CSV table of C-alpha atoms and ligand atoms in Angstrom, one decimal:
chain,number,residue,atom,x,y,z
A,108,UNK,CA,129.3,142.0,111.2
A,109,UNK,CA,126.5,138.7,111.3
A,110,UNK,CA,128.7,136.0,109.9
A,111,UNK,CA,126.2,133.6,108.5
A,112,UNK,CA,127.2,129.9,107.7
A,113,UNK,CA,125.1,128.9,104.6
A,114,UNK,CA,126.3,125.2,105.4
A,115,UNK,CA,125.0,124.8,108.5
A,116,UNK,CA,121.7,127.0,108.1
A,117,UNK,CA,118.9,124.6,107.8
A,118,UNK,CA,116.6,127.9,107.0
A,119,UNK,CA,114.2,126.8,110.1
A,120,UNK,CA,112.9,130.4,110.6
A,121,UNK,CA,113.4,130.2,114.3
A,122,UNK,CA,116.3,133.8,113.6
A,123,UNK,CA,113.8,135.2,111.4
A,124,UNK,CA,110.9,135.6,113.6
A,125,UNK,CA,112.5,135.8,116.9
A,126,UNK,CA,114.8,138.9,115.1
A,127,UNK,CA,113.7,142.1,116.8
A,128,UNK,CA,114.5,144.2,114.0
A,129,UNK,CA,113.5,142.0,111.3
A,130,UNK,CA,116.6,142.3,109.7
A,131,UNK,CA,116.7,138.3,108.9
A,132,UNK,CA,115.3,136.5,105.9
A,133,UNK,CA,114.9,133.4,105.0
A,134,UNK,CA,115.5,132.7,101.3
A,135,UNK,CA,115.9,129.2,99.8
A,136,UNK,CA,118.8,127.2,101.3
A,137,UNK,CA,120.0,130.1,103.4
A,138,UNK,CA,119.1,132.8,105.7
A,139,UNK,CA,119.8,136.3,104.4
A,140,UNK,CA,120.8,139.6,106.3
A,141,UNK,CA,120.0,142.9,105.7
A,142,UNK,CA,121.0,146.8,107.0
A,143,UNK,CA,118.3,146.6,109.9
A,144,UNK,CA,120.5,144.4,111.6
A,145,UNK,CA,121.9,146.0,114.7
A,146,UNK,CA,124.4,143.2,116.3
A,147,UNK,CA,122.4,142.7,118.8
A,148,UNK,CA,123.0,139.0,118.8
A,149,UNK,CA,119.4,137.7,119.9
A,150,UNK,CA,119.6,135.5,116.2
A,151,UNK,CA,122.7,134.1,117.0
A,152,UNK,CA,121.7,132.8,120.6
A,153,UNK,CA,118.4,131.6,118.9
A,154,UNK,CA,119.9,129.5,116.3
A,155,UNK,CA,120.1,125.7,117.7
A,156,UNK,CA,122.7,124.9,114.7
A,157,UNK,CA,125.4,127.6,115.1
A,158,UNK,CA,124.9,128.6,111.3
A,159,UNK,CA,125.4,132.3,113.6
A,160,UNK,CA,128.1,134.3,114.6
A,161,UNK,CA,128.9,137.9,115.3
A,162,UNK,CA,132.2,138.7,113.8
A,163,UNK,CA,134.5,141.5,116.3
A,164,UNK,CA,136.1,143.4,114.0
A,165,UNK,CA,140.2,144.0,115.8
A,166,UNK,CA,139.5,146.7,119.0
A,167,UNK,CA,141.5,149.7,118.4
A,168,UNK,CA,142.9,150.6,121.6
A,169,UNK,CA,144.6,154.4,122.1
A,170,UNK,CA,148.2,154.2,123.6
A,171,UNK,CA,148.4,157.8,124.8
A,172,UNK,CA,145.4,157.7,126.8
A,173,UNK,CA,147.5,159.2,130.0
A,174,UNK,CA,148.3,162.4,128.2
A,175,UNK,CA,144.9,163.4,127.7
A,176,UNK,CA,144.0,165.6,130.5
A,177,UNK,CA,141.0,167.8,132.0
A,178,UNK,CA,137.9,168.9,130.9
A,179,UNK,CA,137.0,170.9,128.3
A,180,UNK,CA,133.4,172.4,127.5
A,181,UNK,CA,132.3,173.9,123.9
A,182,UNK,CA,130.6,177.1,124.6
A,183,UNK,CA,127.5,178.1,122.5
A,184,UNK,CA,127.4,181.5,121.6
A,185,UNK,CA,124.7,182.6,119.1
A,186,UNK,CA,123.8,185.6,118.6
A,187,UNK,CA,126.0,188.3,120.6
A,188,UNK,CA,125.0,185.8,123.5
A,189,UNK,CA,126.3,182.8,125.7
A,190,UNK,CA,123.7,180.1,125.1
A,191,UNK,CA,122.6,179.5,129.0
A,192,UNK,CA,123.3,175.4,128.3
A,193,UNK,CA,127.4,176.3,128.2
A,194,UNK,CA,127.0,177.9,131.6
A,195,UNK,CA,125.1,174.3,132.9
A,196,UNK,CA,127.8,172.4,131.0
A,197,UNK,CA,130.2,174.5,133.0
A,198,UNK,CA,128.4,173.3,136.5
A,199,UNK,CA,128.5,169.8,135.7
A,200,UNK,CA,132.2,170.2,134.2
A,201,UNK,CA,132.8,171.6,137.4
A,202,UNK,CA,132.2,168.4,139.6
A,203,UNK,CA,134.1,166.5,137.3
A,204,UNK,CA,136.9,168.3,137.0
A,205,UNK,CA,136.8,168.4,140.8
A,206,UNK,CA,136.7,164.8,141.0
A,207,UNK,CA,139.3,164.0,138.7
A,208,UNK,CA,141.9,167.0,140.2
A,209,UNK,CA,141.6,168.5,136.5
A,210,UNK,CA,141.5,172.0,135.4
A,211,UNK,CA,138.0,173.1,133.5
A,212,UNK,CA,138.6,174.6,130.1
A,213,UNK,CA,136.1,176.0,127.8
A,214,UNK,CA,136.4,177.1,124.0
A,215,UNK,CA,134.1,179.8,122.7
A,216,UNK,CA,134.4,180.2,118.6
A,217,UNK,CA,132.8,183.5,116.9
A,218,UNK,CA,133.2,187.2,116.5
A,219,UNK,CA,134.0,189.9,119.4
A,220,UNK,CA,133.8,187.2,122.1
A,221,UNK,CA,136.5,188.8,123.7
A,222,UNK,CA,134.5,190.4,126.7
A,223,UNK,CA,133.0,186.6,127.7
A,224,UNK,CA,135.9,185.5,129.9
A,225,UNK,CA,134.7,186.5,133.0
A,226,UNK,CA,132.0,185.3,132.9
A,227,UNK,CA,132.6,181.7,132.0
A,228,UNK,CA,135.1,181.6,134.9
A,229,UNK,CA,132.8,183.1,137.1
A,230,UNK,CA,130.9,180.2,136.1
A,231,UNK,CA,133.5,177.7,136.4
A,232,UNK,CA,136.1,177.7,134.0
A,233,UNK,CA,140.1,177.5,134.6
A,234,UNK,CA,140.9,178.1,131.0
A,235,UNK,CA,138.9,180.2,128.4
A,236,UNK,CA,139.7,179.5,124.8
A,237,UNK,CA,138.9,182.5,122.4
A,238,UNK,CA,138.9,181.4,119.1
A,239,UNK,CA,137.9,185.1,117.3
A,240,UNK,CA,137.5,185.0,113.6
A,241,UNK,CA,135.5,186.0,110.7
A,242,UNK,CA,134.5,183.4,109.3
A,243,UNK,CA,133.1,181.7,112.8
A,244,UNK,CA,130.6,184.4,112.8
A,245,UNK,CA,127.9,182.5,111.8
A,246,UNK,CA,127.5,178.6,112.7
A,247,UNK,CA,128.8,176.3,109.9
A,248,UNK,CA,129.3,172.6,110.8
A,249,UNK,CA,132.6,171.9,108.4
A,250,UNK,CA,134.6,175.5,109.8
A,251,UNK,CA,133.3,174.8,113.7
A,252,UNK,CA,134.2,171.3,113.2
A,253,UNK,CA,137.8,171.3,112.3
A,254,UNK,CA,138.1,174.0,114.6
A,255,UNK,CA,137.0,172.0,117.7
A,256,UNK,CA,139.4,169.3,116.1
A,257,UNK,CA,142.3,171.4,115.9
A,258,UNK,CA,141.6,172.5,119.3
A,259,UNK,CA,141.1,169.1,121.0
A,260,UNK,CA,144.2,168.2,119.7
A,261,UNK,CA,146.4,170.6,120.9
A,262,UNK,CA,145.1,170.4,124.3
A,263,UNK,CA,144.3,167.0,125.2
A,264,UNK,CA,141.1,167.1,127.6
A,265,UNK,CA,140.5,163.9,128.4
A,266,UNK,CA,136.5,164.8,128.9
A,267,UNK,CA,134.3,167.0,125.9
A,268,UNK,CA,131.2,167.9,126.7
A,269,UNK,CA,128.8,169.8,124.4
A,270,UNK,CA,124.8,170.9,124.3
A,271,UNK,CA,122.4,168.4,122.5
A,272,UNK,CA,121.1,171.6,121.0
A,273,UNK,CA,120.6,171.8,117.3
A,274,UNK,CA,124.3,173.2,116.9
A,275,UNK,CA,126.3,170.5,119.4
A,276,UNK,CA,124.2,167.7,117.6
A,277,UNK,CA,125.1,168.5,114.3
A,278,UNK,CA,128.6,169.1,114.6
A,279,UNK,CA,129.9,167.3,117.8
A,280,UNK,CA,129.5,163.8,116.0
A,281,UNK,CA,131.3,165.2,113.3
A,282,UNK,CA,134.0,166.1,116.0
A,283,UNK,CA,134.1,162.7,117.2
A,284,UNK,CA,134.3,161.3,114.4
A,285,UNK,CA,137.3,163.1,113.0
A,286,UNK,CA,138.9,161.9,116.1
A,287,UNK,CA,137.7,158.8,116.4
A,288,UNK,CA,136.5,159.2,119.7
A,289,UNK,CA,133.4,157.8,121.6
A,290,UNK,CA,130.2,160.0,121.8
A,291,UNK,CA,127.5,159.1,124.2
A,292,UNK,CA,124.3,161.2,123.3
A,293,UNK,CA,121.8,163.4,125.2
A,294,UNK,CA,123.5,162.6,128.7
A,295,UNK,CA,121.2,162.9,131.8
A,296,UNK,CA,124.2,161.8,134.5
A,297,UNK,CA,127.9,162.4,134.3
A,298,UNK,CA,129.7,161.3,137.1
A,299,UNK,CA,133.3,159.6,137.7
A,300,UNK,CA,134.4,156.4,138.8
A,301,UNK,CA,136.3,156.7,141.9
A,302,UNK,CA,138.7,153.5,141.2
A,303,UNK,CA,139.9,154.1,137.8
A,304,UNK,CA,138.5,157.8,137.1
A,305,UNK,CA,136.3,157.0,134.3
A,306,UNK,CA,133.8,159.4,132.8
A,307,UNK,CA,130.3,157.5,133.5
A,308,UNK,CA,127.5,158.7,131.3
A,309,UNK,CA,124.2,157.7,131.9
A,310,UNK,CA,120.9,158.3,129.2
A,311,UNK,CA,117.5,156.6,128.3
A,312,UNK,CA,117.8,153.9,125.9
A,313,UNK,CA,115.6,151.5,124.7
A,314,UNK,CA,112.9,154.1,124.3
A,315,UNK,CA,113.8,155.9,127.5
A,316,UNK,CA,112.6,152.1,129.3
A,317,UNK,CA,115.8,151.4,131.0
A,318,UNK,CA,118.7,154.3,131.6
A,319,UNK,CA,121.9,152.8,130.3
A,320,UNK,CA,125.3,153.6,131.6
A,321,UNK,CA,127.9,154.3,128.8
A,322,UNK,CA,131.8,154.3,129.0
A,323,UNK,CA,134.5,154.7,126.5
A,324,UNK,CA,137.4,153.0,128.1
A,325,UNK,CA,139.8,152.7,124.9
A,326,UNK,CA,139.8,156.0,123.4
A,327,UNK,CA,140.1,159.5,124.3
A,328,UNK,CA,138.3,162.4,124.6
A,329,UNK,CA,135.3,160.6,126.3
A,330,UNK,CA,132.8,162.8,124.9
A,331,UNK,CA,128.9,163.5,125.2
A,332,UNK,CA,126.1,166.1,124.5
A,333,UNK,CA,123.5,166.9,127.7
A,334,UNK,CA,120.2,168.9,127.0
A,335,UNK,CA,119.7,172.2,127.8
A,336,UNK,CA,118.2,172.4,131.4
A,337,UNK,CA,119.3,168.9,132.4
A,338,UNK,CA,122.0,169.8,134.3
A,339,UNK,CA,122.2,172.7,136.9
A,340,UNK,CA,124.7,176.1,136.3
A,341,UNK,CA,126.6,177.4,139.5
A,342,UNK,CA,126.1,180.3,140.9
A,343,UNK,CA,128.5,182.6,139.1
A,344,UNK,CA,131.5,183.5,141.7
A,345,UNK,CA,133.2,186.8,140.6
A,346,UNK,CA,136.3,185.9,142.8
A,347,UNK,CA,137.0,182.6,140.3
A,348,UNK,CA,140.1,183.3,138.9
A,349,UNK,CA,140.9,181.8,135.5
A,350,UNK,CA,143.3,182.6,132.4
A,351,UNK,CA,142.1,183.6,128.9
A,352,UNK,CA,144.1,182.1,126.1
A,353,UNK,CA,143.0,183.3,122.5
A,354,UNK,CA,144.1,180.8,119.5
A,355,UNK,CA,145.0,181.2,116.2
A,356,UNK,CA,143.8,178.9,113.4
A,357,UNK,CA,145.5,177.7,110.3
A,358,UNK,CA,143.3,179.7,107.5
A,359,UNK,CA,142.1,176.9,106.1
A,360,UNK,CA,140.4,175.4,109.2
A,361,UNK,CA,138.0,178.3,108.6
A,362,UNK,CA,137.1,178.0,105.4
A,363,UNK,CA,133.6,176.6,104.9
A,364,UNK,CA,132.2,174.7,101.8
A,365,UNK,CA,128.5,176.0,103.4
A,366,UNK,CA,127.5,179.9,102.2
A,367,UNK,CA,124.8,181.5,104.2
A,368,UNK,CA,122.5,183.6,102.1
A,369,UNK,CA,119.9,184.3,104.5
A,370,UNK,CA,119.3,184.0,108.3
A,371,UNK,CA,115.7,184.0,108.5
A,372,UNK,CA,113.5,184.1,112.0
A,373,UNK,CA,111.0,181.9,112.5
A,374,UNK,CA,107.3,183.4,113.0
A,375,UNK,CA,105.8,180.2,114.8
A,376,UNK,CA,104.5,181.1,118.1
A,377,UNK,CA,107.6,181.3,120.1
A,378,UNK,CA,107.3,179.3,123.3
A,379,UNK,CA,110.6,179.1,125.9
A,380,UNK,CA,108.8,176.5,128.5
A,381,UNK,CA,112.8,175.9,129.2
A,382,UNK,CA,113.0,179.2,130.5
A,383,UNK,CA,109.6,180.0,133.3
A,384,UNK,CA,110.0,179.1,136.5
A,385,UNK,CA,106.0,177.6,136.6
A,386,UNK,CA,104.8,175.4,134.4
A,387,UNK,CA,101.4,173.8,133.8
A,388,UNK,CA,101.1,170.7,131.3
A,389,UNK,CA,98.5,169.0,130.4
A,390,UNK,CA,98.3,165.3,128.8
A,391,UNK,CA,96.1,162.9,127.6
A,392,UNK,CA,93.7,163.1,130.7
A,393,UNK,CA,92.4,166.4,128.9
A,394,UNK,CA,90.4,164.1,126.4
A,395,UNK,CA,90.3,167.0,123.6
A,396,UNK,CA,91.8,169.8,122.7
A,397,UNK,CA,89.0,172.1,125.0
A,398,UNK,CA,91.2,171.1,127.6
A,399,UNK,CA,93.9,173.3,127.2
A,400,UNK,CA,91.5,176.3,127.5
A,401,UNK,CA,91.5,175.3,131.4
A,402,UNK,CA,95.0,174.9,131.4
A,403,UNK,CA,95.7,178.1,130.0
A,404,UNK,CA,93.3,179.7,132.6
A,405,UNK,CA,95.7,178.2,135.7
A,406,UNK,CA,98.4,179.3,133.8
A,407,UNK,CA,97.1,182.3,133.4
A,408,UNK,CA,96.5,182.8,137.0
A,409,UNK,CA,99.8,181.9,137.8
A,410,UNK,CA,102.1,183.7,135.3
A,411,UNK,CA,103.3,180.5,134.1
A,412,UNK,CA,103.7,179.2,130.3
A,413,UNK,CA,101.6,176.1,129.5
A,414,UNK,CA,103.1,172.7,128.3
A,415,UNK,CA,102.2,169.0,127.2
A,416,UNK,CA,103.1,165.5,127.1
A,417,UNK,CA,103.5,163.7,123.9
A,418,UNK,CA,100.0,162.0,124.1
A,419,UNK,CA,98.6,166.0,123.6
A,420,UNK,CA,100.8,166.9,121.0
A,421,UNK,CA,100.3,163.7,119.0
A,422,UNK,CA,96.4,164.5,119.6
A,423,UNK,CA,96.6,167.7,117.6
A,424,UNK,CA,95.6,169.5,120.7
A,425,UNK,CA,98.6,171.7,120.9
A,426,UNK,CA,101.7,172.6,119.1
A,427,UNK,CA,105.4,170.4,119.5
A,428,UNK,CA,107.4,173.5,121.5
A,429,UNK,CA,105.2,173.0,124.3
A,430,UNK,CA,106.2,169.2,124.5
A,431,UNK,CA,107.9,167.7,127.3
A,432,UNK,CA,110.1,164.9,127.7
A,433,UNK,CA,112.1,162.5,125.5
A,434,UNK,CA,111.5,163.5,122.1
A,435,UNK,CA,110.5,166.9,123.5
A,436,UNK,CA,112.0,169.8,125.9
A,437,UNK,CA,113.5,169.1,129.2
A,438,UNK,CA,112.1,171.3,131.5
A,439,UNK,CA,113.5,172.4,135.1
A,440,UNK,CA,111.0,175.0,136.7
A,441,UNK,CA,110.5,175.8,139.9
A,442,UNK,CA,107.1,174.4,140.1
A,443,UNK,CA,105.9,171.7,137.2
A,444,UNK,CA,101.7,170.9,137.6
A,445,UNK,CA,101.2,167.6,135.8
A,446,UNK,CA,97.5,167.6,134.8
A,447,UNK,CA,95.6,164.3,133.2
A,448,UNK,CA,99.5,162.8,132.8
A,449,UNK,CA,100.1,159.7,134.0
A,450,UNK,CA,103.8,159.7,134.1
A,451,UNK,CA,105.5,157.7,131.9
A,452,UNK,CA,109.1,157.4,131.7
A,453,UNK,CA,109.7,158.9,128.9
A,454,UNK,CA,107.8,162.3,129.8
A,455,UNK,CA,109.3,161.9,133.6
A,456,UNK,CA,112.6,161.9,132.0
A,457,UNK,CA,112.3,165.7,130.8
A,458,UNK,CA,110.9,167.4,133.5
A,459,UNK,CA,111.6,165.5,137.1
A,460,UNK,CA,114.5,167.5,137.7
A,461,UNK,CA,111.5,170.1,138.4
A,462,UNK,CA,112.1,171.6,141.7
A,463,UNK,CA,108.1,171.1,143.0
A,464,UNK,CA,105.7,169.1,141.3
A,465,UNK,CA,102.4,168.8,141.7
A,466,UNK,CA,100.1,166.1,140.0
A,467,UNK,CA,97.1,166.2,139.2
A,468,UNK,CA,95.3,162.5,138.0
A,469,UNK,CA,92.4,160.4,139.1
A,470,UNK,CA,94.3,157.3,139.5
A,471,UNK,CA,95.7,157.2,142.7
A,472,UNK,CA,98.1,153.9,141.3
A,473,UNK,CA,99.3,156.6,138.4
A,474,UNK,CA,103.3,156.5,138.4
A,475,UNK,CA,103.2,161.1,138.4
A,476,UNK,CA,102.3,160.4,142.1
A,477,UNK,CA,105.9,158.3,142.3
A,478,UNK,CA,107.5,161.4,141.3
A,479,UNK,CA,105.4,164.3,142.7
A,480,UNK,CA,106.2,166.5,145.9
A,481,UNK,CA,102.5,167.2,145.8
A,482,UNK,CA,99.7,165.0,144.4
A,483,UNK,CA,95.6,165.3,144.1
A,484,UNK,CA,93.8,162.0,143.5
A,485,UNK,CA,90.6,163.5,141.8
A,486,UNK,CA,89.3,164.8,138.5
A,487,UNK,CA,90.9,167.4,137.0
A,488,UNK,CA,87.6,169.2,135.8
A,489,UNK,CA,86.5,169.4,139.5
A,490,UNK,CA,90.1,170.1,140.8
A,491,UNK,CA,91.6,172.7,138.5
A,492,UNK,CA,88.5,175.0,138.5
A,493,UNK,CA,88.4,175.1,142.3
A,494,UNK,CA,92.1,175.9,142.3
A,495,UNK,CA,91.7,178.9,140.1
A,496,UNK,CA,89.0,179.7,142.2
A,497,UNK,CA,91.2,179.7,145.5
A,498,UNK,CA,94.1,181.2,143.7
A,499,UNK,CA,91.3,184.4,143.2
A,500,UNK,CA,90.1,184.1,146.1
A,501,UNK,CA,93.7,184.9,148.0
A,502,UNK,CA,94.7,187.7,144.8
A,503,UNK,CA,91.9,189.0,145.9
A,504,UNK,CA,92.3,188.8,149.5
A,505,UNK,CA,95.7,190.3,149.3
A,506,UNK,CA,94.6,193.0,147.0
A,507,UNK,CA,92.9,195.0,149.6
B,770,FAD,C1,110.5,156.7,121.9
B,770,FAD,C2,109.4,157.4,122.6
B,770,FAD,C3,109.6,158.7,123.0
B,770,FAD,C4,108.6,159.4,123.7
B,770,FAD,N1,108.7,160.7,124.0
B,770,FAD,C5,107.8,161.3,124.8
B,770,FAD,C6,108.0,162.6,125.2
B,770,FAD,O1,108.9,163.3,124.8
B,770,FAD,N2,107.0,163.2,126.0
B,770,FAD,C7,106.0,162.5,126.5
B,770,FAD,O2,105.1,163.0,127.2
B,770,FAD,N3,105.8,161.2,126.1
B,770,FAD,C8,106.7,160.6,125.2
B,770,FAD,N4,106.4,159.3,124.8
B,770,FAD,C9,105.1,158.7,125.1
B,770,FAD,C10,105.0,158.2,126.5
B,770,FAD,O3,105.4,156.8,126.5
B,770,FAD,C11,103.5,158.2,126.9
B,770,FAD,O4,102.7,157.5,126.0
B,770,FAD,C12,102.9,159.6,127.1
B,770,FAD,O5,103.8,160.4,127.9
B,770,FAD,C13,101.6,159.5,127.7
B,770,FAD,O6,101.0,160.8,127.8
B,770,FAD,P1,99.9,161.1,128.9
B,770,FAD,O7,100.5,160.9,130.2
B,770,FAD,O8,99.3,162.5,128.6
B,770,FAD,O9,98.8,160.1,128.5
B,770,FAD,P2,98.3,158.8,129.3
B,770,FAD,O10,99.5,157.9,129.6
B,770,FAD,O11,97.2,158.2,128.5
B,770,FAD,O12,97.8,159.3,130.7
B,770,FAD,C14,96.6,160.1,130.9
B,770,FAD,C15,96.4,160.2,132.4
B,770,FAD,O13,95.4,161.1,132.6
B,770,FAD,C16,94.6,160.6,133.7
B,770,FAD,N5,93.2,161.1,133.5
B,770,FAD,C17,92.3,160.8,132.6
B,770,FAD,N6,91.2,161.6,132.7
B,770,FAD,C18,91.4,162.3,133.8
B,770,FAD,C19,90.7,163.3,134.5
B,770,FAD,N7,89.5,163.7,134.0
B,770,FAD,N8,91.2,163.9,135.6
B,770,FAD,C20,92.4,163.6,136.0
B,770,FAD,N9,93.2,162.6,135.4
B,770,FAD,C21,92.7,162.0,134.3
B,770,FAD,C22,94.7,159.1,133.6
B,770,FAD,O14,94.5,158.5,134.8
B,770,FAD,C23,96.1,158.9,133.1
B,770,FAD,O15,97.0,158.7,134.1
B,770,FAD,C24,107.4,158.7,124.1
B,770,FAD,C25,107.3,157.3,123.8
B,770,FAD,C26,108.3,156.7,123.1
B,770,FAD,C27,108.1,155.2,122.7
């Protein structure tokens, strides 16, 4: 916590203004904190009197940490279906696994999951966990939860990963936190440390400005959540071989405070841009919402689904599913055609995993072209109508 010495504070202002979160207030005699505060520490270096000081609280450090072993994945299955982000989790798990000389384990929770071994081996795993019950039919945080818990515990994996999909972000911090484990968010690299073995996780912080590596050196599992299409699934080997273990949970680690009355579908235009192999977005280089007409006609041509960057969305021009980036999808087609985007980092960050992309801009200094396989320097009124031309002109060609 910000320790603040009211005998030495000469309430000069200089913490106040220079506070990036504007946490700090000056009052009469005394400079006053409130819940905006962050620890950052940038008052406490400002202040030229030492009326400052960031108080540690005692660093709680595991002593087991060397009986925590291998790496365990939590397997999504919604539906009667795998979620495809477990079998990416599995390919990254893989590599770690590898480098650490760790078995790869992966729990699945539900109803008739029985018949999913094979494939999550096939995919990677050493271990499949079956938890089959009732009462994990359905997602619901609290039973999933103390599942995981109970599960973790028992086996020890030194490394959890999870999806940063609506289920994995609403119950793996509930996990962590019922272990008291660290949790490093909406990964984007996972690698180990070669010296000491150490699970690095790297994600955008600072509004996706900088990438920040995280690691949780005291406490174990080491645990974080990756997007769905951030990281790559193997191709599935049939001749993995792997053991199926199902577990048995105490009754009352099923039982659930949360009643589902309805499971409702919802009728918003359902877009998967996660899941076509060509994409075509357009950003603010559109200038209205006319724009997308165009984009929809190369997209057309092309059999691919049509997405945006933030810019377009926050314009009104299209809806938030089609969003890319940050605060929207991450995106790995085969081909991504950037139109009027200009690349920022936080749009780059959900969709330059793309196999080929192609940008379109008239600025040849925009930072797309740092990350493009292909680039056209031009206007994209001029450029995209005389690529759906071509495009015709060879359909055509071929046609006869
Ligand atoms: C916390 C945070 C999260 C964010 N999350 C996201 C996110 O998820 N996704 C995202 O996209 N952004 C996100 N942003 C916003 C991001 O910083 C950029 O503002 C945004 O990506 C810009 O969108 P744009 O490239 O369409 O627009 P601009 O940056 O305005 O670029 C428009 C480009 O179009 C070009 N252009 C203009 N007219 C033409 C023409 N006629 N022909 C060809 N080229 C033309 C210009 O040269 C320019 O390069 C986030 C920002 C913050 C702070």
């Amino acid at each position: 916590m910000l320790k603040i010495d009211c005998d030495k504070c000469i309430v000069c202002g200089i913490c106040e203004s220079g506070c990036p979160f504007a946490a700090l207030h000056c009052e009469d005699d005394c400079v006053v904190v409130d819940e905006n505060c962050t620890l950052c520490g940038a008052c406490v270096e400002s202040c030229e009197v030492g009326a400052l000081s960031i108080e540690v609280g005692e660093k709680k450090v595991q002593q087991d940490l060397a009986d925590w072993q291998g790496v365990m994945v939590f397997g999504e299955f919604r539906h009667g279906t795998i979620a495809s982000v477990t079998y990416e989790l599995l390919g990254v798990g893989r590599k770690l696994a590898d480098a650490r000389g760790v078995g790869l384990s992966v729990v699945l929770l539900g109803t008739d999951i029985g018949s999913h071994g094979p494939s999550l081996i096939a995919a990677g795993a050493d271990l499949v966990y079956l938890v089959d019950h009732p009462a994990l039919e359905q997602f619901r945080e609290d039973a999933y939860g103390y599942a995981l818990e109970k599960i973790i515990r028992l086996k020890k994996p030194e490394i959890v990963l999870a999806g940063a999909t609506a289920i994995g972000r609403s119950v793996i911090p509930f996990v962590a936190t019922l272990i008291d484990a660290g949790l490093t968010a909406d990964c984007t690299r996972l690698e180990i440390r070669e010296e000491d073995g150490m699970l690095l996780q790297t994600r955008p912080a600072f509004g996706g400005n900088i990438m920040a590596t995280i690691e949780c050196p005291d406490t174990r599992p080491q645990m974080a959540t990756v997007r769905p299409k951030v990281m790559v699934a193997a191709e599935p080997d049939g001749n993995r071989k792997g053991v199926v273990e199902s577990i048995d949970l105490d009754e009352k680690l099923t039982s659930s405070k949360v009643e589902i009355l309805e499971t409702v579908i919802s009728e918003e235009e359902q877009v998967n841009i996660q899941e076509v192999e060509t994409l075509v977005a357009g950003g603010r280089g559109l200038e209205s919402e006319k724009g997308f007409a165009l984009i929809r006609e190369l997209a057309s041509e092309l059999g691919a689904a049509v997405a945006a960057s933030r810019a377009a969305v926050d314009s009104g021009w299209i809806p938030y599913p089609h969003q890319v980036g940050q605060t929207g999808k991450t995106v790995h087609p085969k081909v991504y055609i950037a139109c009027g985007i200009s690349g920022a980092i936080q749009h780059a960050v959900g969709m330059q995993s793309s196999d080929i992309v192609i940008a379109i801009n008239r600025d040849e200094n925009a930072p797309i072209f740092d990350i493009a396989t292909y680039g056209i320097v031009g206007d994209l009124y001029e450029v995209i109508p005389a690529l759906i031309k071509r495009i015709q002109e060879v359909k055509s060609d071929s046609s006869r």
